[in-house]
Tab-separated table of C-alpha atoms in Angstrom:
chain	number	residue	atom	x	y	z
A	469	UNK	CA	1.498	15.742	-18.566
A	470	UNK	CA	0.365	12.463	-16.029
A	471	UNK	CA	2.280	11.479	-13.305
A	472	UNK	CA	1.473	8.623	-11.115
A	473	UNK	CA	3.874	7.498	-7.944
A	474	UNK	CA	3.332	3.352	-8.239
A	475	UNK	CA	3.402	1.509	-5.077
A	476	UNK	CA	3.683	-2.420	-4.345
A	477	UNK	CA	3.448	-4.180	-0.837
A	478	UNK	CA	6.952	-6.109	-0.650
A	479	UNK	CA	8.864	-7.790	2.123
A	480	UNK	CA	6.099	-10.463	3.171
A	481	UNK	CA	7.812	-13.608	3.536
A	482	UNK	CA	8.240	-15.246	6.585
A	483	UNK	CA	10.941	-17.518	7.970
A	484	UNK	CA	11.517	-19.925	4.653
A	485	UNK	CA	8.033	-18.822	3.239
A	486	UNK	CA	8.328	-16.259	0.387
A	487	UNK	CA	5.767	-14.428	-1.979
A	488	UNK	CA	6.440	-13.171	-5.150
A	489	UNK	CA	9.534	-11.490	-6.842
A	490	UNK	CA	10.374	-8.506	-4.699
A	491	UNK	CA	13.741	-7.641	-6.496
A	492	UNK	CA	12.266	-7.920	-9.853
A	493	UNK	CA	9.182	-5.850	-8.926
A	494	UNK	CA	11.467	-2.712	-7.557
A	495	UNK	CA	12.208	-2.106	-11.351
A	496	UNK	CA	8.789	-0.994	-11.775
A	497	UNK	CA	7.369	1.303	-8.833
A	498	UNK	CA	8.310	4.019	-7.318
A	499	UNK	CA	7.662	3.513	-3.736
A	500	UNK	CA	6.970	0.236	-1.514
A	501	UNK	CA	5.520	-0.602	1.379
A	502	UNK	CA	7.556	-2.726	3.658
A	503	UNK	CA	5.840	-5.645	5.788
A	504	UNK	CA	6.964	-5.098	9.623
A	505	UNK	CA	6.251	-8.657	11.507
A	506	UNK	CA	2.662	-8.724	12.187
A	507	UNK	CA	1.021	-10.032	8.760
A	508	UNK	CA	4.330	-11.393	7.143
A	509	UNK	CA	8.170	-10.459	7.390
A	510	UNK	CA	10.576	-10.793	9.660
A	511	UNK	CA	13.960	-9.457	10.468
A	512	UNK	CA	16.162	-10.790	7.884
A	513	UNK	CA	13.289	-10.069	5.572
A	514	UNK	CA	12.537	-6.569	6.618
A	515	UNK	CA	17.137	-5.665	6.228
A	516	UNK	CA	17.274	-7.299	3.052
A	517	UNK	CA	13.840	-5.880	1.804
A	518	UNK	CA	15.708	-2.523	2.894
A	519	UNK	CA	18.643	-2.698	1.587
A	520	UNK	CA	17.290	-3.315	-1.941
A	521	UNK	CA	15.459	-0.501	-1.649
A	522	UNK	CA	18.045	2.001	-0.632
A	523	UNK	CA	20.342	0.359	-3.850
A	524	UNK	CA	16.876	1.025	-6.267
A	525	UNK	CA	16.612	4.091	-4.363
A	526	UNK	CA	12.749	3.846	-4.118
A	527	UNK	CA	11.008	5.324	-1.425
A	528	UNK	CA	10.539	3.310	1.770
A	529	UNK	CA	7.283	2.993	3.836
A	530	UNK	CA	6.017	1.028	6.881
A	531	UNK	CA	3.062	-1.631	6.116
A	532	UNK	CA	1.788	-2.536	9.511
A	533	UNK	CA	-0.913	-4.917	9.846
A	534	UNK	CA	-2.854	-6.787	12.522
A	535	UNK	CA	-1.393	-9.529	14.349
A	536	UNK	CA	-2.181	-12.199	12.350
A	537	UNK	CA	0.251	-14.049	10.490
A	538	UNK	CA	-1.831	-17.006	9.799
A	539	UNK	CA	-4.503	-14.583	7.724
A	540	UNK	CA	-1.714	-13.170	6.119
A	541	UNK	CA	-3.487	-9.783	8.239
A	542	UNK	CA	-6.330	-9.833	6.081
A	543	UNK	CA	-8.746	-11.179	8.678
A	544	UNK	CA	-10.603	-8.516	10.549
A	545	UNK	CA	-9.568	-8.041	14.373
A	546	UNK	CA	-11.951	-6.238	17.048
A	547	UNK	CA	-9.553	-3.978	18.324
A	548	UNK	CA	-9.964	-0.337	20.048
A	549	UNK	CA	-8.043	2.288	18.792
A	550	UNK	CA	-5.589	2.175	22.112
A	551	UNK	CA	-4.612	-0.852	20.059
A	552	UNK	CA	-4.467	-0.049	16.750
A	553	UNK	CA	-2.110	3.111	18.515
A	554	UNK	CA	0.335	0.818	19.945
A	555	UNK	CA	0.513	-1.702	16.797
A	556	UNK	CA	1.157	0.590	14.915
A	557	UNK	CA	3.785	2.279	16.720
A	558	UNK	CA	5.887	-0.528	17.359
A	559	UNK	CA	5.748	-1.520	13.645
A	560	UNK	CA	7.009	1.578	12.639
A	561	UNK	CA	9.742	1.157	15.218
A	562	UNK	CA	10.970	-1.741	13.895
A	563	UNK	CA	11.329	-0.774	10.680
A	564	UNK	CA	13.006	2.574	10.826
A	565	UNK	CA	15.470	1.023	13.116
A	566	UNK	CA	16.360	-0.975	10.081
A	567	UNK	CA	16.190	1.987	8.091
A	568	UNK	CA	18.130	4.306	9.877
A	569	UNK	CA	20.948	1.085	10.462
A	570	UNK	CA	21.233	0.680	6.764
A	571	UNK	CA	21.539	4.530	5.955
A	572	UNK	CA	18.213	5.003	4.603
A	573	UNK	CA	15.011	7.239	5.187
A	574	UNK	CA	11.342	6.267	5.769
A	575	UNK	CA	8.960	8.316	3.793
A	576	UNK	CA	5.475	6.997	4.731
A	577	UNK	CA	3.259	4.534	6.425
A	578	UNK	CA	0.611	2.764	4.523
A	579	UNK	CA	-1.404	0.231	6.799
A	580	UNK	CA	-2.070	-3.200	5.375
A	581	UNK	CA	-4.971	-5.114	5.055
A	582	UNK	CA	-7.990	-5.532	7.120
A	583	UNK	CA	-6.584	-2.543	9.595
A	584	UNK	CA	-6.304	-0.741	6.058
A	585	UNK	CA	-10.354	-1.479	5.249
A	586	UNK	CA	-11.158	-1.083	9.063
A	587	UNK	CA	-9.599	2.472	9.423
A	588	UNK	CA	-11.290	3.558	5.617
A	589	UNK	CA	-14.625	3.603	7.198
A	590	UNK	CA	-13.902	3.667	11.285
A	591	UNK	CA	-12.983	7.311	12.281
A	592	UNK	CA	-11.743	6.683	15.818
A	593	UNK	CA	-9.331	3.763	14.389
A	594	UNK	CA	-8.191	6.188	11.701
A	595	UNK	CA	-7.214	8.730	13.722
A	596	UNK	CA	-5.767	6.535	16.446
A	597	UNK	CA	-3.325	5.357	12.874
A	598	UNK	CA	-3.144	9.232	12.252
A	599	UNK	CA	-2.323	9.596	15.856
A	600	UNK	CA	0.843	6.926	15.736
A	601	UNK	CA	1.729	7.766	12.588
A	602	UNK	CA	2.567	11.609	14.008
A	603	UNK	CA	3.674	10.990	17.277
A	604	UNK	CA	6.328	8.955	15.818
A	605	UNK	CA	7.917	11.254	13.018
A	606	UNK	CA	5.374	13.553	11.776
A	607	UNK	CA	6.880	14.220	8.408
A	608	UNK	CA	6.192	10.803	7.794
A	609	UNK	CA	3.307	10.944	4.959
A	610	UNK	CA	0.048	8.717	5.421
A	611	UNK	CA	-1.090	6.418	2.598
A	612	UNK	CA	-4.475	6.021	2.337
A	613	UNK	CA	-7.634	4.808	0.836
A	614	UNK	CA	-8.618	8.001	-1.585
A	615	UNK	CA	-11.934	9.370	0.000
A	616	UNK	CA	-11.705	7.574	3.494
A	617	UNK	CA	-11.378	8.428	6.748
A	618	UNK	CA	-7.944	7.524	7.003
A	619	UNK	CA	-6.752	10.109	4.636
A	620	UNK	CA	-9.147	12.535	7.067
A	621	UNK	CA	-7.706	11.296	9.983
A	622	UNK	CA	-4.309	12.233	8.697
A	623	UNK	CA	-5.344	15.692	7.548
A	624	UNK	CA	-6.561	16.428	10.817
A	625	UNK	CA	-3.267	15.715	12.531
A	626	UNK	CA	-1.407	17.723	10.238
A	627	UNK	CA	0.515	14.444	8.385
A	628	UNK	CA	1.052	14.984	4.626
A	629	UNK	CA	-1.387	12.346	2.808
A	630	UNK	CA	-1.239	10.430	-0.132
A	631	UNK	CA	-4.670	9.041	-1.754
A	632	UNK	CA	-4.227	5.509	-2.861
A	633	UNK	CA	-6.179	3.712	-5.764
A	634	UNK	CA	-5.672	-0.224	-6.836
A	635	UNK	CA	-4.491	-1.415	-10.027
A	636	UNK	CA	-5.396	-4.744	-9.532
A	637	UNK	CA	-9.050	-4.790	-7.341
A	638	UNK	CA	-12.490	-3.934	-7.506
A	639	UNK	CA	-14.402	-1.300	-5.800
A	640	UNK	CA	-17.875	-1.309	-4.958
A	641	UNK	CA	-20.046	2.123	-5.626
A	642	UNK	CA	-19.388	3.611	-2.178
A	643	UNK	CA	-15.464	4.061	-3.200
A	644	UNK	CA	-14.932	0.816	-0.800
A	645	UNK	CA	-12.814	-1.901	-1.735
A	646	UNK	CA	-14.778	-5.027	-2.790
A	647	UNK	CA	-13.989	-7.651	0.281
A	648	UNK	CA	-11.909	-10.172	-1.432
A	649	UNK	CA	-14.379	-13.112	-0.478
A	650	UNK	CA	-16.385	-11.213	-3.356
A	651	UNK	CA	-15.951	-12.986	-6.698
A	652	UNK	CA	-13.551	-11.070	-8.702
A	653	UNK	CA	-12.326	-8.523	-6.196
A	654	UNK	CA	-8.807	-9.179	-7.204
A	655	UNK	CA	-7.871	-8.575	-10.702
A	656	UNK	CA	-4.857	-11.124	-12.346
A	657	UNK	CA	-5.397	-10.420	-15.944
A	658	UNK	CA	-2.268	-7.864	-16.749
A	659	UNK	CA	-4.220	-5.974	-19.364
A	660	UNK	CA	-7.229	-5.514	-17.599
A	661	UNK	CA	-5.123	-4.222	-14.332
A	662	UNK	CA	-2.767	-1.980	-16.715
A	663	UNK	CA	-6.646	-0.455	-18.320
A	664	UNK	CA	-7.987	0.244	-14.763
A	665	UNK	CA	-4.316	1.980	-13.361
A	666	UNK	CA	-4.670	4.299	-16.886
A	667	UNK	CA	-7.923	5.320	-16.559
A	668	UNK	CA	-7.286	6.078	-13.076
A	669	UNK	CA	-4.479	8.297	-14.202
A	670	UNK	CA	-6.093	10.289	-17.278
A	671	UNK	CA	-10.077	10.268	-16.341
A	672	UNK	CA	-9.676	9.836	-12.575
A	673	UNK	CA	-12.856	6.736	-12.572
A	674	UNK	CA	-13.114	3.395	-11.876
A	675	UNK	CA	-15.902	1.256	-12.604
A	676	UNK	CA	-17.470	-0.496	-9.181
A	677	UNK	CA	-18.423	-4.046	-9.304
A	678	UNK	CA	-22.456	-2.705	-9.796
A	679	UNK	CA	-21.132	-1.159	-13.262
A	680	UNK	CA	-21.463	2.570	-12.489
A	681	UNK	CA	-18.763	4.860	-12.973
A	682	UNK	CA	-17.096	6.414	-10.032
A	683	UNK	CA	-14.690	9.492	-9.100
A	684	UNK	CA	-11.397	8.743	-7.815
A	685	UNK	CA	-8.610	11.063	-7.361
A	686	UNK	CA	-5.522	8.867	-6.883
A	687	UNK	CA	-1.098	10.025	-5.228
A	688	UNK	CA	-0.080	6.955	-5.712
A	689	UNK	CA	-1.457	3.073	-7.130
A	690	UNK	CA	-0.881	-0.005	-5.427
A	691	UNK	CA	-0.005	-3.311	-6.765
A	692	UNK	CA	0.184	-6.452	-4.813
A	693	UNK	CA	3.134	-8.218	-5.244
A	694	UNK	CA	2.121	-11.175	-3.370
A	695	UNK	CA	0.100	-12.568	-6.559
A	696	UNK	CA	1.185	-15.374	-8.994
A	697	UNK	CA	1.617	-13.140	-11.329
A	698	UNK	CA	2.674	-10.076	-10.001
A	699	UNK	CA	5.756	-9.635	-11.907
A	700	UNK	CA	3.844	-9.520	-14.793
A	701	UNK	CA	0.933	-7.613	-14.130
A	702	UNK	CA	4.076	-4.751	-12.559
A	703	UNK	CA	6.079	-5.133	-16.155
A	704	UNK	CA	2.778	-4.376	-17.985
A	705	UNK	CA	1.684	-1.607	-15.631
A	706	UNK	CA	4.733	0.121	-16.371
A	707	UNK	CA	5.119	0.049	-19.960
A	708	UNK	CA	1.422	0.713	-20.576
A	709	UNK	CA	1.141	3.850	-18.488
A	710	UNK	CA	4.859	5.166	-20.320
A	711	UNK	CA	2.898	4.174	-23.365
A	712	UNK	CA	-0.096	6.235	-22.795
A	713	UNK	CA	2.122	9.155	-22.206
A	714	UNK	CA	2.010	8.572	-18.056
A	715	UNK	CA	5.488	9.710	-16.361
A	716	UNK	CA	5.760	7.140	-13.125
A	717	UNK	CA	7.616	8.943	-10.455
A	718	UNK	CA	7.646	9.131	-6.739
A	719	UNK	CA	4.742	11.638	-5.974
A	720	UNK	CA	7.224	14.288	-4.074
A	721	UNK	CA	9.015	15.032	-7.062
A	722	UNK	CA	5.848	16.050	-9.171
């Protein structure tokens, strides 16, 4: 039997601003990955995106990003690692105090964005993640690129790890996400997306933007729910991997 935990990044409105159908995406994942003030949310946002978890009862995570809410955190920031430490740290804060307010409990941390790409391939600003991520509740699990140094870092601070793959990008041939000022790094079309989150499931591969066939183990796939059509592309997900005999559940209860 498959079993995939499905993950979306939710909760990344800001102010009167808001992205995609988070309510209507919960019916389809398993976990998600809550936006904590620094690429999008804010605190309304980040209670109500909380509170609709804990009634779907899907598993919560922090998603902090860089500070930069007019990139939408997707812009690349030179920061040290004392940095990405204390970022990271205070984004977690926020949203476990929202967590713990509304009766809940925070499962993991998945970084978003450019820190997510920076800390794949940058050691010291993994483990500086790894570092935060432990100091502040180290039962907390890390989510991770599969293969990168953040899921490393985490190992070597003793933090339960979850590899990530994406549904709905591209990869180039070193495992890497393909930047998304690459033509066609983001997927929209719901079958294609649905095709790449089986085949990550039942042959553990994904085929990189040079054609060639890589291995990917995968915890857990994301889906973005900031796209047009992301309520789609989540609807189709699910039913196609039930389909193709795939059981989506939270990865802890495998």
């Amino acid at each position: 039997m498959y079993t995939i935990d499905l993950n979306c990044d939710i909760g990344e409105g800001y102010g009167h601003y808001k992205f995609g159908n988070d309510a209507e995406i919960m019916n389809y994942v398993t976990s998600v990955n809550i936006a904590c003030g620094f690429h999008g949310g804010d605190p309304r946002i980040m209670r109500e995106t909380v509170l609709l978890a804990i009634d779907k009862n899907i598993a919560i995570g922090a998603h902090p990003g860089l500070p930069d809410l007019n990139g939408f955190g997707r812009r690349e920031i030179n920061i040290n690692p004392e940095e990405a430490y204390d970022l990271v740290v205070y984004q977690i804060g926020a949203l476990q105090a929202f967590v713990t307010a509304e009766g809940g409990v925070m499962q993991h941390v998945k970084p978003h964005g450019a820190l997510y790409n920076m800390a794949a391939k940058n050691k010291p600003l993994a483990e500086a993640i790894a570092k935060a991520i432990y100091k502040v509740n180290d039962e907390l699990i890390l989510f991770g690129l599969a293969g990168s140094a953040l899921i490393e870092a985490g190992k070597k601070f003793g933090l339960q790890t979850a590899a990530e793959a994406f549904s709905d990008r591209t990869y180039m041939c070193d495992g890497s996400l393909a930047s998304r000022y690459v033509v066609n790094s983001v997927l929209s079309d719901k079958e294609a997306v649905a095709k790449q989150a089986i085949r990550i499931v039942k042959e553990g591969k994904i085929k990189s933007n040079e054609g060639l066939d890589i291995d990917i183990k995968a915890d857990t796939i994301c889906l973005h729910g900031d796209g047009e059509n992301a309520l789609a592309i989540a609807r189709e997900i699910s039913v196609s991997l039930v389909e193709n005999g795939i059981t989506i559940s939270n990865f802890l209860q495998k």
